[in-house]
PDB file of C-alpha atoms in Angstrom:
ATOM      1  CA  VAL A1299     -31.237 139.903 -32.501  1.00 83.00           C
ATOM      2  CA  HIS A1300     -30.267 138.172 -35.726  1.00 89.00           C
ATOM      3  CA  GLU A1301     -32.945 135.455 -35.599  1.00 92.00           C
ATOM      4  CA  LYS A1302     -35.204 134.911 -38.574  1.00 94.00           C
ATOM      5  CA  ALA A1303     -38.085 132.528 -39.244  1.00 95.00           C
ATOM      6  CA  TYR A1304     -38.694 130.796 -42.543  1.00 95.00           C
ATOM      7  CA  VAL A1305     -41.609 128.722 -43.819  1.00 95.00           C
ATOM      8  CA  VAL A1306     -40.787 125.008 -43.799  1.00 95.00           C
ATOM      9  CA  SER A1307     -44.206 123.817 -44.995  1.00 93.00           C
ATOM     10  CA  ALA A1308     -47.521 125.412 -45.914  1.00 90.00           C
ATOM     11  CA  ARG A1309     -50.840 123.696 -46.530  1.00 90.00           C
ATOM     12  CA  ASP A1310     -53.474 126.350 -45.795  1.00 89.00           C
ATOM     13  CA  PRO A1311     -54.930 127.697 -49.061  1.00 89.00           C
ATOM     14  CA  ASP A1312     -56.209 130.795 -47.235  1.00 90.00           C
ATOM     15  CA  PHE A1313     -52.623 131.800 -46.371  1.00 86.00           C
ATOM     16  CA  PRO A1314     -50.427 130.929 -49.340  1.00 88.00           C
ATOM     17  CA  VAL A1315     -46.742 131.332 -48.560  1.00 91.00           C
ATOM     18  CA  ALA A1316     -43.778 129.830 -50.316  1.00 93.00           C
ATOM     19  CA  VAL A1317     -41.580 127.301 -48.591  1.00 94.00           C
ATOM     20  CA  GLY A1318     -38.365 129.055 -47.678  1.00 95.00           C
ATOM     21  CA  GLN A1319     -40.009 132.495 -47.471  1.00 94.00           C
ATOM     22  CA  GLU A1320     -38.828 134.656 -44.563  1.00 94.00           C
ATOM     23  CA  VAL A1321     -41.838 135.437 -42.379  1.00 93.00           C
ATOM     24  CA  LEU A1322     -40.265 136.927 -39.269  1.00 93.00           C
ATOM     25  CA  SER A1323     -37.180 138.885 -38.358  1.00 94.00           C
ATOM     26  CA  ILE A1324     -36.106 141.041 -35.436  1.00 93.00           C
ATOM     27  CA  ASP A1325     -36.123 144.814 -35.795  1.00 91.00           C
ATOM     28  CA  GLU A1326     -34.280 146.675 -33.042  1.00 89.00           C
ATOM     29  CA  ARG A1327     -36.390 149.792 -33.671  1.00 87.00           C
ATOM     30  CA  TYR A1328     -39.242 148.074 -31.831  1.00 86.00           C
ATOM     31  CA  PHE A1329     -37.281 147.030 -28.749  1.00 86.00           C
ATOM     32  CA  ARG A1330     -38.674 148.348 -25.504  1.00 79.00           C
ATOM     33  CA  PRO A1331     -36.380 150.376 -23.328  1.00 77.00           C
ATOM     34  CA  THR A1332     -34.975 148.468 -20.391  1.00 78.00           C
ATOM     35  CA  GLU A1333     -37.373 147.974 -17.539  1.00 76.00           C
ATOM     36  CA  VAL A1334     -37.543 150.766 -15.038  1.00 76.00           C
ATOM     37  CA  ASP A1335     -37.342 150.112 -11.308  1.00 80.00           C
ATOM     38  CA  LEU A1336     -40.074 152.520 -10.295  1.00 83.00           C
ATOM     39  CA  LEU A1337     -43.207 153.553 -12.123  1.00 82.00           C
ATOM     40  CA  LEU A1338     -45.324 156.325 -10.670  1.00 87.00           C
ATOM     41  CA  GLY A1339     -48.524 157.722 -12.066  1.00 89.00           C
ATOM     42  CA  ASP A1340     -50.263 160.999 -11.381  1.00 93.00           C
ATOM     43  CA  PRO A1341     -53.988 161.111 -12.240  1.00 93.00           C
ATOM     44  CA  THR A1342     -54.233 164.889 -11.715  1.00 95.00           C
ATOM     45  CA  LYS A1343     -54.436 165.752 -15.421  1.00 95.00           C
ATOM     46  CA  ALA A1344     -57.160 163.162 -16.091  1.00 95.00           C
ATOM     47  CA  MET A1345     -59.079 164.356 -13.043  1.00 95.00           C
ATOM     48  CA  THR A1346     -58.891 168.055 -13.909  1.00 96.00           C
ATOM     49  CA  GLN A1347     -59.212 167.984 -17.683  1.00 96.00           C
ATOM     50  CA  LEU A1348     -61.500 164.985 -18.132  1.00 96.00           C
ATOM     51  CA  GLN A1349     -63.348 165.113 -14.810  1.00 95.00           C
ATOM     52  CA  TRP A1350     -62.322 161.487 -14.334  1.00 94.00           C
ATOM     53  CA  GLN A1351     -62.748 160.002 -10.891  1.00 94.00           C
ATOM     54  CA  PRO A1352     -61.370 156.620  -9.829  1.00 91.00           C
ATOM     55  CA  LYS A1353     -63.917 153.919  -8.993  1.00 88.00           C
ATOM     56  CA  TYR A1354     -61.642 152.233  -6.442  1.00 87.00           C
ATOM     57  CA  ASP A1355     -59.337 153.320  -3.720  1.00 91.00           C
ATOM     58  CA  LEU A1356     -56.444 151.004  -2.879  1.00 91.00           C
ATOM     59  CA  ALA A1357     -58.404 149.114  -0.210  1.00 95.00           C
ATOM     60  CA  GLY A1358     -61.331 148.607  -2.597  1.00 93.00           C
ATOM     61  CA  LEU A1359     -59.027 147.398  -5.354  1.00 93.00           C
ATOM     62  CA  VAL A1360     -57.357 144.871  -3.056  1.00 95.00           C
ATOM     63  CA  LYS A1361     -60.754 143.666  -1.795  1.00 95.00           C
ATOM     64  CA  ASP A1362     -62.062 143.190  -5.350  1.00 95.00           C
ATOM     65  CA  MET A1363     -58.909 141.326  -6.405  1.00 95.00           C
ATOM     66  CA  MET A1364     -59.068 139.043  -3.354  1.00 96.00           C
ATOM     67  CA  GLN A1365     -62.755 138.245  -3.931  1.00 97.00           C
ATOM     68  CA  SER A1366     -61.953 137.315  -7.518  1.00 95.00           C
ATOM     69  CA  ASP A1367     -59.063 135.057  -6.458  1.00 94.00           C
ATOM     70  CA  VAL A1368     -61.186 133.344  -3.796  1.00 95.00           C
ATOM     71  CA  ALA A1369     -63.928 132.690  -6.378  1.00 94.00           C
ATOM     72  CA  LEU A1370     -61.356 131.114  -8.723  1.00 91.00           C
ATOM     73  CA  PHE A1371     -59.935 128.952  -5.947  1.00 90.00           C
ATOM     74  CA  ARG A1372     -63.437 127.782  -4.981  1.00 93.00           C
ATOM     75  CA  ARG A1373     -64.209 126.917  -8.598  1.00 90.00           C
ATOM     76  CA  ASP A1374     -60.976 124.964  -8.949  1.00 87.00           C
ATOM     77  CA  GLN A1375     -61.577 123.158  -5.669  1.00 88.00           C
ATOM     78  CA  LEU A1376     -65.091 122.178  -6.762  1.00 90.00           C
ATOM     79  CA  LEU A1377     -63.799 120.917 -10.107  1.00 89.00           C
ATOM     80  CA  ALA A1378     -61.087 118.880  -8.360  1.00 85.00           C
ATOM     81  CA  GLU A1379     -63.617 117.417  -5.905  1.00 89.00           C
ATOM     82  CA  GLN A1380     -65.774 116.339  -8.858  1.00 90.00           C
ATOM     83  CA  GLY A1381     -62.869 114.438 -10.374  1.00 87.00           C
ATOM     84  CA  HIS A1382     -61.624 116.878 -12.981  1.00 84.00           C
ATOM     85  CA  LEU A1383     -57.891 116.796 -13.561  1.00 77.00           C
ATOM     86  CA  MET A1384     -56.362 119.895 -11.998  1.00 71.00           C
ATOM     87  CA  PRO A1385     -52.614 119.759 -12.706  1.00 68.00           C
ATOM     88  CA  ASN A1386     -50.393 121.303 -10.004  1.00 65.00           C
ATOM     89  CA  TYR A1387     -53.359 121.886  -7.692  1.00 56.00           C
ATOM     90  CA  PHE A1388     -54.000 120.407  -4.282  1.00 50.00           C
ATOM     91  CA  GLU A1389     -50.830 118.348  -4.189  1.00 49.00           C
TER      92      GLU A1389
END
């Protein structure tokens, strides 16, 4: 909470700051409240007042997310097979 950051060197002429100048400090007013265990949303107001309709149901959302993950895994596998360094993959 009491941490501060000070400039120790500055060489960029576009951002002139003095050595020793305080550039960051913590302000408790901007702390987030503690995390909540359960978050629930109700789209009723958006649906009734804005005529908003969801594009995905839960099954469609999961399917889209899985297809995206599979595409990423295939890309990474192809890169690894072509000799690109893929840290922490395929060990």
